[in-house]
JSON list of C-alpha atoms in Angstrom, two decimals:
[
{"chain": "Q", "resi": 1, "resn": "MET", "atom": "CA", "xyz": [122.56, 19.69, 127.64]},
{"chain": "Q", "resi": 2, "resn": "ASP", "atom": "CA", "xyz": [125.03, 21.22, 125.12]},
{"chain": "Q", "resi": 3, "resn": "GLU", "atom": "CA", "xyz": [128.87, 20.54, 125.08]},
{"chain": "Q", "resi": 4, "resn": "ASN", "atom": "CA", "xyz": [129.64, 23.99, 126.61]},
{"chain": "Q", "resi": 5, "resn": "MET", "atom": "CA", "xyz": [127.36, 23.46, 129.58]},
{"chain": "Q", "resi": 6, "resn": "VAL", "atom": "CA", "xyz": [129.09, 20.04, 130.23]},
{"chain": "Q", "resi": 7, "resn": "ARG", "atom": "CA", "xyz": [132.55, 21.76, 130.03]},
{"chain": "Q", "resi": 8, "resn": "ARG", "atom": "CA", "xyz": [131.57, 24.60, 132.28]},
{"chain": "Q", "resi": 9, "resn": "ARG", "atom": "CA", "xyz": [130.37, 22.28, 134.93]},
{"chain": "Q", "resi": 10, "resn": "SER", "atom": "CA", "xyz": [133.66, 20.41, 134.94]},
{"chain": "Q", "resi": 11, "resn": "ILE", "atom": "CA", "xyz": [135.95, 23.52, 135.49]},
{"chain": "Q", "resi": 12, "resn": "ALA", "atom": "CA", "xyz": [136.60, 25.34, 138.73]},
{"chain": "Q", "resi": 13, "resn": "VAL", "atom": "CA", "xyz": [134.20, 28.28, 138.74]},
{"chain": "Q", "resi": 14, "resn": "PRO", "atom": "CA", "xyz": [135.96, 31.20, 140.38]},
{"chain": "Q", "resi": 15, "resn": "ARG", "atom": "CA", "xyz": [134.31, 34.21, 141.75]},
{"chain": "Q", "resi": 16, "resn": "LEU", "atom": "CA", "xyz": [135.42, 37.52, 140.46]},
{"chain": "Q", "resi": 17, "resn": "GLN", "atom": "CA", "xyz": [135.54, 40.42, 142.80]},
{"chain": "Q", "resi": 18, "resn": "PRO", "atom": "CA", "xyz": [135.74, 43.93, 141.19]},
{"chain": "Q", "resi": 19, "resn": "VAL", "atom": "CA", "xyz": [138.74, 46.11, 141.97]},
{"chain": "Q", "resi": 20, "resn": "GLU", "atom": "CA", "xyz": [137.02, 49.39, 143.13]},
{"chain": "Q", "resi": 21, "resn": "THR", "atom": "CA", "xyz": [139.00, 51.15, 145.92]},
{"chain": "Q", "resi": 22, "resn": "ASP", "atom": "CA", "xyz": [142.28, 52.51, 146.29]},
{"chain": "Q", "resi": 23, "resn": "ALA", "atom": "CA", "xyz": [143.18, 49.73, 148.65]},
{"chain": "Q", "resi": 24, "resn": "ASP", "atom": "CA", "xyz": [142.07, 47.24, 146.06]},
{"chain": "Q", "resi": 25, "resn": "ILE", "atom": "CA", "xyz": [144.33, 48.92, 143.46]},
{"chain": "Q", "resi": 26, "resn": "GLU", "atom": "CA", "xyz": [147.37, 48.80, 145.88]},
{"chain": "Q", "resi": 27, "resn": "ARG", "atom": "CA", "xyz": [146.55, 45.11, 146.60]},
{"chain": "Q", "resi": 28, "resn": "LEU", "atom": "CA", "xyz": [146.23, 44.35, 142.87]},
{"chain": "Q", "resi": 29, "resn": "ALA", "atom": "CA", "xyz": [149.61, 45.99, 142.10]},
{"chain": "Q", "resi": 30, "resn": "LYS", "atom": "CA", "xyz": [151.31, 43.82, 144.78]},
{"chain": "Q", "resi": 31, "resn": "LEU", "atom": "CA", "xyz": [149.62, 40.78, 143.38]},
{"chain": "Q", "resi": 32, "resn": "ALA", "atom": "CA", "xyz": [150.69, 41.63, 139.87]},
{"chain": "Q", "resi": 33, "resn": "HIS", "atom": "CA", "xyz": [154.32, 42.01, 141.01]},
{"chain": "Q", "resi": 34, "resn": "GLU", "atom": "CA", "xyz": [154.34, 38.66, 142.67]},
{"chain": "Q", "resi": 35, "resn": "ILE", "atom": "CA", "xyz": [152.89, 36.80, 139.72]},
{"chain": "Q", "resi": 36, "resn": "TRP", "atom": "CA", "xyz": [154.95, 38.62, 137.08]},
{"chain": "Q", "resi": 37, "resn": "PHE", "atom": "CA", "xyz": [158.29, 38.03, 138.80]},
{"chain": "Q", "resi": 38, "resn": "GLU", "atom": "CA", "xyz": [157.42, 34.34, 139.45]},
{"chain": "Q", "resi": 39, "resn": "TYR", "atom": "CA", "xyz": [156.58, 33.62, 135.76]},
{"chain": "Q", "resi": 40, "resn": "TRP", "atom": "CA", "xyz": [157.91, 36.09, 133.28]},
{"chain": "Q", "resi": 41, "resn": "PRO", "atom": "CA", "xyz": [161.68, 36.36, 133.88]},
{"chain": "Q", "resi": 42, "resn": "ALA", "atom": "CA", "xyz": [162.19, 32.73, 132.47]},
{"chain": "Q", "resi": 43, "resn": "HIS", "atom": "CA", "xyz": [160.37, 33.77, 129.36]},
{"chain": "Q", "resi": 44, "resn": "ILE", "atom": "CA", "xyz": [161.28, 37.48, 128.59]},
{"chain": "Q", "resi": 45, "resn": "GLY", "atom": "CA", "xyz": [164.14, 38.05, 130.97]},
{"chain": "Q", "resi": 46, "resn": "GLU", "atom": "CA", "xyz": [164.47, 39.91, 134.29]},
{"chain": "Q", "resi": 47, "resn": "ALA", "atom": "CA", "xyz": [165.12, 43.35, 132.66]},
{"chain": "Q", "resi": 48, "resn": "GLN", "atom": "CA", "xyz": [162.04, 43.25, 130.47]},
{"chain": "Q", "resi": 49, "resn": "THR", "atom": "CA", "xyz": [159.81, 41.83, 133.28]},
{"chain": "Q", "resi": 50, "resn": "ARG", "atom": "CA", "xyz": [160.88, 44.70, 135.54]},
{"chain": "Q", "resi": 51, "resn": "TYR", "atom": "CA", "xyz": [160.21, 47.13, 132.81]},
{"chain": "Q", "resi": 52, "resn": "MET", "atom": "CA", "xyz": [156.82, 45.89, 132.04]},
{"chain": "Q", "resi": 53, "resn": "VAL", "atom": "CA", "xyz": [155.76, 45.71, 135.63]},
{"chain": "Q", "resi": 54, "resn": "GLU", "atom": "CA", "xyz": [156.89, 49.27, 136.22]},
{"chain": "Q", "resi": 55, "resn": "ARG", "atom": "CA", "xyz": [155.15, 50.50, 133.07]},
{"chain": "Q", "resi": 56, "resn": "PHE", "atom": "CA", "xyz": [151.91, 48.48, 133.06]},
{"chain": "Q", "resi": 57, "resn": "GLN", "atom": "CA", "xyz": [151.30, 46.84, 136.50]},
{"chain": "Q", "resi": 58, "resn": "THR", "atom": "CA", "xyz": [151.87, 49.42, 139.20]},
{"chain": "Q", "resi": 59, "resn": "ALA", "atom": "CA", "xyz": [149.11, 50.95, 141.16]},
{"chain": "Q", "resi": 60, "resn": "GLU", "atom": "CA", "xyz": [149.61, 54.23, 139.22]},
{"chain": "Q", "resi": 61, "resn": "ALA", "atom": "CA", "xyz": [149.35, 52.35, 135.76]},
{"chain": "Q", "resi": 62, "resn": "ILE", "atom": "CA", "xyz": [146.25, 50.58, 136.99]},
{"chain": "Q", "resi": 63, "resn": "ARG", "atom": "CA", "xyz": [144.62, 53.85, 137.99]},
{"chain": "Q", "resi": 64, "resn": "ARG", "atom": "CA", "xyz": [145.75, 55.44, 134.76]},
{"chain": "Q", "resi": 65, "resn": "ASP", "atom": "CA", "xyz": [144.20, 52.64, 132.66]},
{"chain": "Q", "resi": 66, "resn": "MET", "atom": "CA", "xyz": [140.94, 52.75, 134.73]},
{"chain": "Q", "resi": 67, "resn": "ALA", "atom": "CA", "xyz": [140.64, 56.47, 134.30]},
{"chain": "Q", "resi": 68, "resn": "SER", "atom": "CA", "xyz": [141.79, 57.01, 130.67]},
{"chain": "Q", "resi": 69, "resn": "SER", "atom": "CA", "xyz": [140.75, 53.71, 128.96]},
{"chain": "Q", "resi": 70, "resn": "ALA", "atom": "CA", "xyz": [137.78, 52.55, 131.07]},
{"chain": "Q", "resi": 71, "resn": "TYR", "atom": "CA", "xyz": [139.72, 49.44, 132.15]},
{"chain": "Q", "resi": 72, "resn": "GLU", "atom": "CA", "xyz": [137.93, 47.11, 134.64]},
{"chain": "Q", "resi": 73, "resn": "TYR", "atom": "CA", "xyz": [139.89, 44.74, 136.93]},
{"chain": "Q", "resi": 74, "resn": "TRP", "atom": "CA", "xyz": [138.87, 41.87, 139.15]},
{"chain": "Q", "resi": 75, "resn": "PHE", "atom": "CA", "xyz": [140.44, 39.63, 141.62]},
{"chain": "Q", "resi": 76, "resn": "VAL", "atom": "CA", "xyz": [139.90, 36.00, 140.77]},
{"chain": "Q", "resi": 77, "resn": "LEU", "atom": "CA", "xyz": [138.90, 34.08, 143.84]},
{"chain": "Q", "resi": 78, "resn": "ALA", "atom": "CA", "xyz": [138.79, 30.34, 144.43]},
{"chain": "Q", "resi": 79, "resn": "PRO", "atom": "CA", "xyz": [135.25, 28.89, 144.81]},
{"chain": "Q", "resi": 80, "resn": "ASP", "atom": "CA", "xyz": [136.15, 26.69, 147.80]},
{"chain": "Q", "resi": 81, "resn": "ASP", "atom": "CA", "xyz": [137.56, 29.23, 150.19]},
{"chain": "Q", "resi": 82, "resn": "GLY", "atom": "CA", "xyz": [137.64, 32.64, 148.45]},
{"chain": "Q", "resi": 83, "resn": "ARG", "atom": "CA", "xyz": [141.52, 32.77, 148.40]},
{"chain": "Q", "resi": 84, "resn": "VAL", "atom": "CA", "xyz": [142.89, 35.14, 145.75]},
{"chain": "Q", "resi": 85, "resn": "VAL", "atom": "CA", "xyz": [144.26, 32.92, 142.97]},
{"chain": "Q", "resi": 86, "resn": "GLY", "atom": "CA", "xyz": [144.99, 35.73, 140.42]},
{"chain": "Q", "resi": 87, "resn": "TYR", "atom": "CA", "xyz": [143.59, 38.72, 138.52]},
{"chain": "Q", "resi": 88, "resn": "THR", "atom": "CA", "xyz": [142.16, 39.69, 135.34]},
{"chain": "Q", "resi": 89, "resn": "GLY", "atom": "CA", "xyz": [141.22, 42.95, 133.48]},
{"chain": "Q", "resi": 90, "resn": "GLY", "atom": "CA", "xyz": [140.41, 44.59, 130.24]},
{"chain": "Q", "resi": 91, "resn": "HIS", "atom": "CA", "xyz": [137.94, 47.02, 128.64]},
{"chain": "Q", "resi": 92, "resn": "ALA", "atom": "CA", "xyz": [135.11, 47.16, 126.15]},
{"chain": "Q", "resi": 93, "resn": "GLU", "atom": "CA", "xyz": [135.62, 48.51, 122.70]},
{"chain": "Q", "resi": 94, "resn": "PRO", "atom": "CA", "xyz": [132.13, 49.52, 121.59]},
{"chain": "Q", "resi": 95, "resn": "LYS", "atom": "CA", "xyz": [133.45, 50.79, 118.16]},
{"chain": "Q", "resi": 96, "resn": "THR", "atom": "CA", "xyz": [134.71, 47.23, 117.28]},
{"chain": "Q", "resi": 97, "resn": "GLY", "atom": "CA", "xyz": [132.05, 45.32, 119.21]},
{"chain": "Q", "resi": 98, "resn": "ARG", "atom": "CA", "xyz": [134.70, 43.52, 121.24]},
{"chain": "Q", "resi": 99, "resn": "PHE", "atom": "CA", "xyz": [136.05, 43.17, 124.65]},
{"chain": "Q", "resi": 100, "resn": "PHE", "atom": "CA", "xyz": [139.86, 43.41, 125.02]},
{"chain": "Q", "resi": 101, "resn": "ILE", "atom": "CA", "xyz": [141.09, 40.98, 127.72]},
{"chain": "Q", "resi": 102, "resn": "SER", "atom": "CA", "xyz": [144.36, 42.62, 128.75]},
{"chain": "Q", "resi": 103, "resn": "LYS", "atom": "CA", "xyz": [145.21, 40.34, 131.61]},
{"chain": "Q", "resi": 104, "resn": "ILE", "atom": "CA", "xyz": [144.59, 36.98, 133.00]},
{"chain": "Q", "resi": 105, "resn": "TYR", "atom": "CA", "xyz": [147.22, 36.09, 135.49]},
{"chain": "Q", "resi": 106, "resn": "LEU", "atom": "CA", "xyz": [147.22, 33.21, 138.14]},
{"chain": "Q", "resi": 107, "resn": "ARG", "atom": "CA", "xyz": [149.53, 32.39, 140.85]},
{"chain": "Q", "resi": 108, "resn": "ALA", "atom": "CA", "xyz": [151.87, 29.49, 140.01]},
{"chain": "Q", "resi": 109, "resn": "CYS", "atom": "CA", "xyz": [150.39, 27.17, 142.70]},
{"chain": "Q", "resi": 110, "resn": "GLU", "atom": "CA", "xyz": [146.87, 27.83, 141.13]},
{"chain": "Q", "resi": 111, "resn": "ARG", "atom": "CA", "xyz": [147.64, 27.10, 137.47]},
{"chain": "Q", "resi": 112, "resn": "GLY", "atom": "CA", "xyz": [146.25, 23.94, 135.93]},
{"chain": "Q", "resi": 113, "resn": "ARG", "atom": "CA", "xyz": [143.07, 24.10, 137.93]},
{"chain": "Q", "resi": 114, "resn": "HIS", "atom": "CA", "xyz": [140.92, 25.57, 135.00]},
{"chain": "Q", "resi": 115, "resn": "PHE", "atom": "CA", "xyz": [140.59, 28.96, 136.72]},
{"chain": "Q", "resi": 116, "resn": "ALA", "atom": "CA", "xyz": [141.38, 30.61, 133.39]},
{"chain": "Q", "resi": 117, "resn": "SER", "atom": "CA", "xyz": [138.49, 28.74, 131.76]},
{"chain": "Q", "resi": 118, "resn": "GLY", "atom": "CA", "xyz": [136.27, 30.12, 134.40]},
{"chain": "Q", "resi": 119, "resn": "VAL", "atom": "CA", "xyz": [137.49, 33.56, 133.82]},
{"chain": "Q", "resi": 120, "resn": "ILE", "atom": "CA", "xyz": [136.93, 33.22, 130.11]},
{"chain": "Q", "resi": 121, "resn": "ALA", "atom": "CA", "xyz": [133.34, 32.10, 130.77]},
{"chain": "Q", "resi": 122, "resn": "PHE", "atom": "CA", "xyz": [132.88, 35.19, 132.87]},
{"chain": "Q", "resi": 123, "resn": "TYR", "atom": "CA", "xyz": [133.93, 37.31, 129.89]},
{"chain": "Q", "resi": 124, "resn": "GLU", "atom": "CA", "xyz": [131.63, 35.37, 127.58]},
{"chain": "Q", "resi": 125, "resn": "ASP", "atom": "CA", "xyz": [128.81, 36.33, 129.78]},
{"chain": "Q", "resi": 126, "resn": "LEU", "atom": "CA", "xyz": [129.91, 39.83, 130.10]},
{"chain": "Q", "resi": 127, "resn": "CYS", "atom": "CA", "xyz": [130.10, 40.28, 126.38]},
{"chain": "Q", "resi": 128, "resn": "ARG", "atom": "CA", "xyz": [126.55, 38.94, 125.88]},
{"chain": "Q", "resi": 129, "resn": "GLU", "atom": "CA", "xyz": [125.23, 41.29, 128.61]},
{"chain": "Q", "resi": 130, "resn": "ARG", "atom": "CA", "xyz": [126.92, 44.22, 126.90]},
{"chain": "Q", "resi": 131, "resn": "GLY", "atom": "CA", "xyz": [126.00, 43.21, 123.43]},
{"chain": "Q", "resi": 132, "resn": "LEU", "atom": "CA", "xyz": [129.62, 42.64, 122.31]},
{"chain": "Q", "resi": 133, "resn": "ARG", "atom": "CA", "xyz": [130.13, 40.12, 119.49]},
{"chain": "Q", "resi": 134, "resn": "ALA", "atom": "CA", "xyz": [133.58, 38.90, 120.48]},
{"chain": "Q", "resi": 135, "resn": "MET", "atom": "CA", "xyz": [136.57, 39.12, 122.90]},
{"chain": "Q", "resi": 136, "resn": "TYR", "atom": "CA", "xyz": [140.27, 39.12, 122.08]},
{"chain": "Q", "resi": 137, "resn": "LEU", "atom": "CA", "xyz": [143.59, 39.22, 123.75]},
{"chain": "Q", "resi": 138, "resn": "THR", "atom": "CA", "xyz": [147.36, 39.13, 123.10]},
{"chain": "Q", "resi": 139, "resn": "VAL", "atom": "CA", "xyz": [149.53, 36.33, 124.23]},
{"chain": "Q", "resi": 140, "resn": "ASN", "atom": "CA", "xyz": [153.28, 36.09, 124.17]},
{"chain": "Q", "resi": 141, "resn": "LYS", "atom": "CA", "xyz": [154.27, 33.57, 121.41]},
{"chain": "Q", "resi": 142, "resn": "GLY", "atom": "CA", "xyz": [156.36, 31.77, 123.92]},
{"chain": "Q", "resi": 143, "resn": "ASN", "atom": "CA", "xyz": [153.64, 31.38, 126.53]},
{"chain": "Q", "resi": 144, "resn": "VAL", "atom": "CA", "xyz": [152.81, 27.78, 125.67]},
{"chain": "Q", "resi": 145, "resn": "LEU", "atom": "CA", "xyz": [150.53, 27.33, 128.62]},
{"chain": "Q", "resi": 146, "resn": "GLY", "atom": "CA", "xyz": [148.53, 30.30, 127.86]},
{"chain": "Q", "resi": 147, "resn": "ILE", "atom": "CA", "xyz": [148.15, 29.62, 124.26]},
{"chain": "Q", "resi": 148, "resn": "ARG", "atom": "CA", "xyz": [147.03, 26.07, 125.05]},
{"chain": "Q", "resi": 149, "resn": "ALA", "atom": "CA", "xyz": [144.40, 27.36, 127.55]},
{"chain": "Q", "resi": 150, "resn": "TYR", "atom": "CA", "xyz": [143.07, 29.98, 125.16]},
{"chain": "Q", "resi": 151, "resn": "LYS", "atom": "CA", "xyz": [142.83, 27.51, 122.24]},
{"chain": "Q", "resi": 152, "resn": "GLY", "atom": "CA", "xyz": [141.14, 25.00, 124.59]},
{"chain": "Q", "resi": 153, "resn": "ASN", "atom": "CA", "xyz": [138.62, 27.74, 125.29]},
{"chain": "Q", "resi": 154, "resn": "GLY", "atom": "CA", "xyz": [137.72, 28.44, 121.69]},
{"chain": "Q", "resi": 155, "resn": "PHE", "atom": "CA", "xyz": [140.22, 31.25, 120.86]},
{"chain": "Q", "resi": 156, "resn": "LYS", "atom": "CA", "xyz": [141.72, 31.24, 117.39]},
{"chain": "Q", "resi": 157, "resn": "VAL", "atom": "CA", "xyz": [144.98, 33.08, 116.33]},
{"chain": "Q", "resi": 158, "resn": "ILE", "atom": "CA", "xyz": [143.89, 35.92, 113.97]},
{"chain": "Q", "resi": 159, "resn": "ASP", "atom": "CA", "xyz": [147.31, 37.76, 113.75]},
{"chain": "Q", "resi": 160, "resn": "ALA", "atom": "CA", "xyz": [150.75, 38.04, 115.02]},
{"chain": "Q", "resi": 161, "resn": "VAL", "atom": "CA", "xyz": [152.34, 41.41, 116.10]},
{"chain": "Q", "resi": 162, "resn": "GLU", "atom": "CA", "xyz": [155.54, 42.72, 117.41]},
{"chain": "Q", "resi": 163, "resn": "THR", "atom": "CA", "xyz": [155.00, 45.86, 119.52]},
{"chain": "Q", "resi": 164, "resn": "ASP", "atom": "CA", "xyz": [157.84, 48.13, 120.53]},
{"chain": "Q", "resi": 165, "resn": "ILE", "atom": "CA", "xyz": [157.17, 49.03, 124.14]},
{"chain": "Q", "resi": 166, "resn": "GLY", "atom": "CA", "xyz": [160.27, 51.21, 124.72]},
{"chain": "Q", "resi": 167, "resn": "GLN", "atom": "CA", "xyz": [163.74, 50.84, 126.22]},
{"chain": "Q", "resi": 168, "resn": "GLY", "atom": "CA", "xyz": [164.64, 48.37, 123.46]},
{"chain": "Q", "resi": 169, "resn": "PHE", "atom": "CA", "xyz": [162.02, 45.92, 124.46]},
{"chain": "Q", "resi": 170, "resn": "VAL", "atom": "CA", "xyz": [159.41, 44.24, 122.17]},
{"chain": "Q", "resi": 171, "resn": "MET", "atom": "CA", "xyz": [156.27, 42.29, 122.86]},
{"chain": "Q", "resi": 172, "resn": "ASP", "atom": "CA", "xyz": [156.20, 39.43, 120.32]},
{"chain": "Q", "resi": 173, "resn": "ASP", "atom": "CA", "xyz": [152.49, 38.20, 120.52]},
{"chain": "Q", "resi": 174, "resn": "TYR", "atom": "CA", "xyz": [149.76, 36.42, 118.85]},
{"chain": "Q", "resi": 175, "resn": "ILE", "atom": "CA", "xyz": [146.29, 38.07, 118.74]},
{"chain": "Q", "resi": 176, "resn": "MET", "atom": "CA", "xyz": [143.67, 35.58, 119.57]},
{"chain": "Q", "resi": 177, "resn": "GLU", "atom": "CA", "xyz": [139.96, 36.08, 119.34]},
{"chain": "Q", "resi": 178, "resn": "LYS", "atom": "CA", "xyz": [136.83, 34.25, 120.37]},
{"chain": "Q", "resi": 179, "resn": "ARG", "atom": "CA", "xyz": [133.42, 35.01, 118.89]},
{"chain": "Q", "resi": 180, "resn": "VAL", "atom": "CA", "xyz": [130.73, 35.09, 121.48]},
{"chain": "Q", "resi": 181, "resn": "ASP", "atom": "CA", "xyz": [127.40, 33.45, 120.52]},
{"chain": "Q", "resi": 182, "resn": "GLU", "atom": "CA", "xyz": [123.95, 34.66, 121.38]},
{"chain": "Q", "resi": 183, "resn": "GLY", "atom": "CA", "xyz": [123.37, 31.71, 123.75]},
{"chain": "Q", "resi": 184, "resn": "ALA", "atom": "CA", "xyz": [122.14, 31.71, 127.27]},
{"chain": "Q", "resi": 185, "resn": "LEU", "atom": "CA", "xyz": [124.01, 33.45, 130.09]},
{"chain": "Q", "resi": 186, "resn": "GLY", "atom": "CA", "xyz": [125.50, 31.76, 132.97]},
{"chain": "Q", "resi": 187, "resn": "TRP", "atom": "CA", "xyz": [126.66, 28.41, 134.31]}
]
């Protein structure tokens, strides 16, 4: 048994439920608001958190991303009782052969249970199924927990960027990438 299989068996394996209906989108936007205001004000301030939620995490923004950029979203469900522990989303980039993971967000009370590792394993399988060679994401340079989780799951920093998002706000991020091997699918 290889090391990845041993690691996968020791993490919480969440179920991922696709966001498909208008009701799902509304529920997702409420969850995003909850998680963002619980976590981000301490890192980027209340004003930037509010701005980013209004610009990127509302039902309208989610619909826009799904329609114009082929974003896919999933609720992350706990394996024991199916409670919603967070959400994730992103989109394939066929031209680059990669999947952009735009979001992996968990409720505060669910962090530290390796749900993010399970989500990353889901994306590894998704990339293999779709013939994509890698996945990547951006992570705020001050998000120590996120950076540690991504590095622990095989992501490497490949660049650093500062992105002007308007209203005087900047996203100061690392770009992290993980190559996806040709190995077997699944847990």
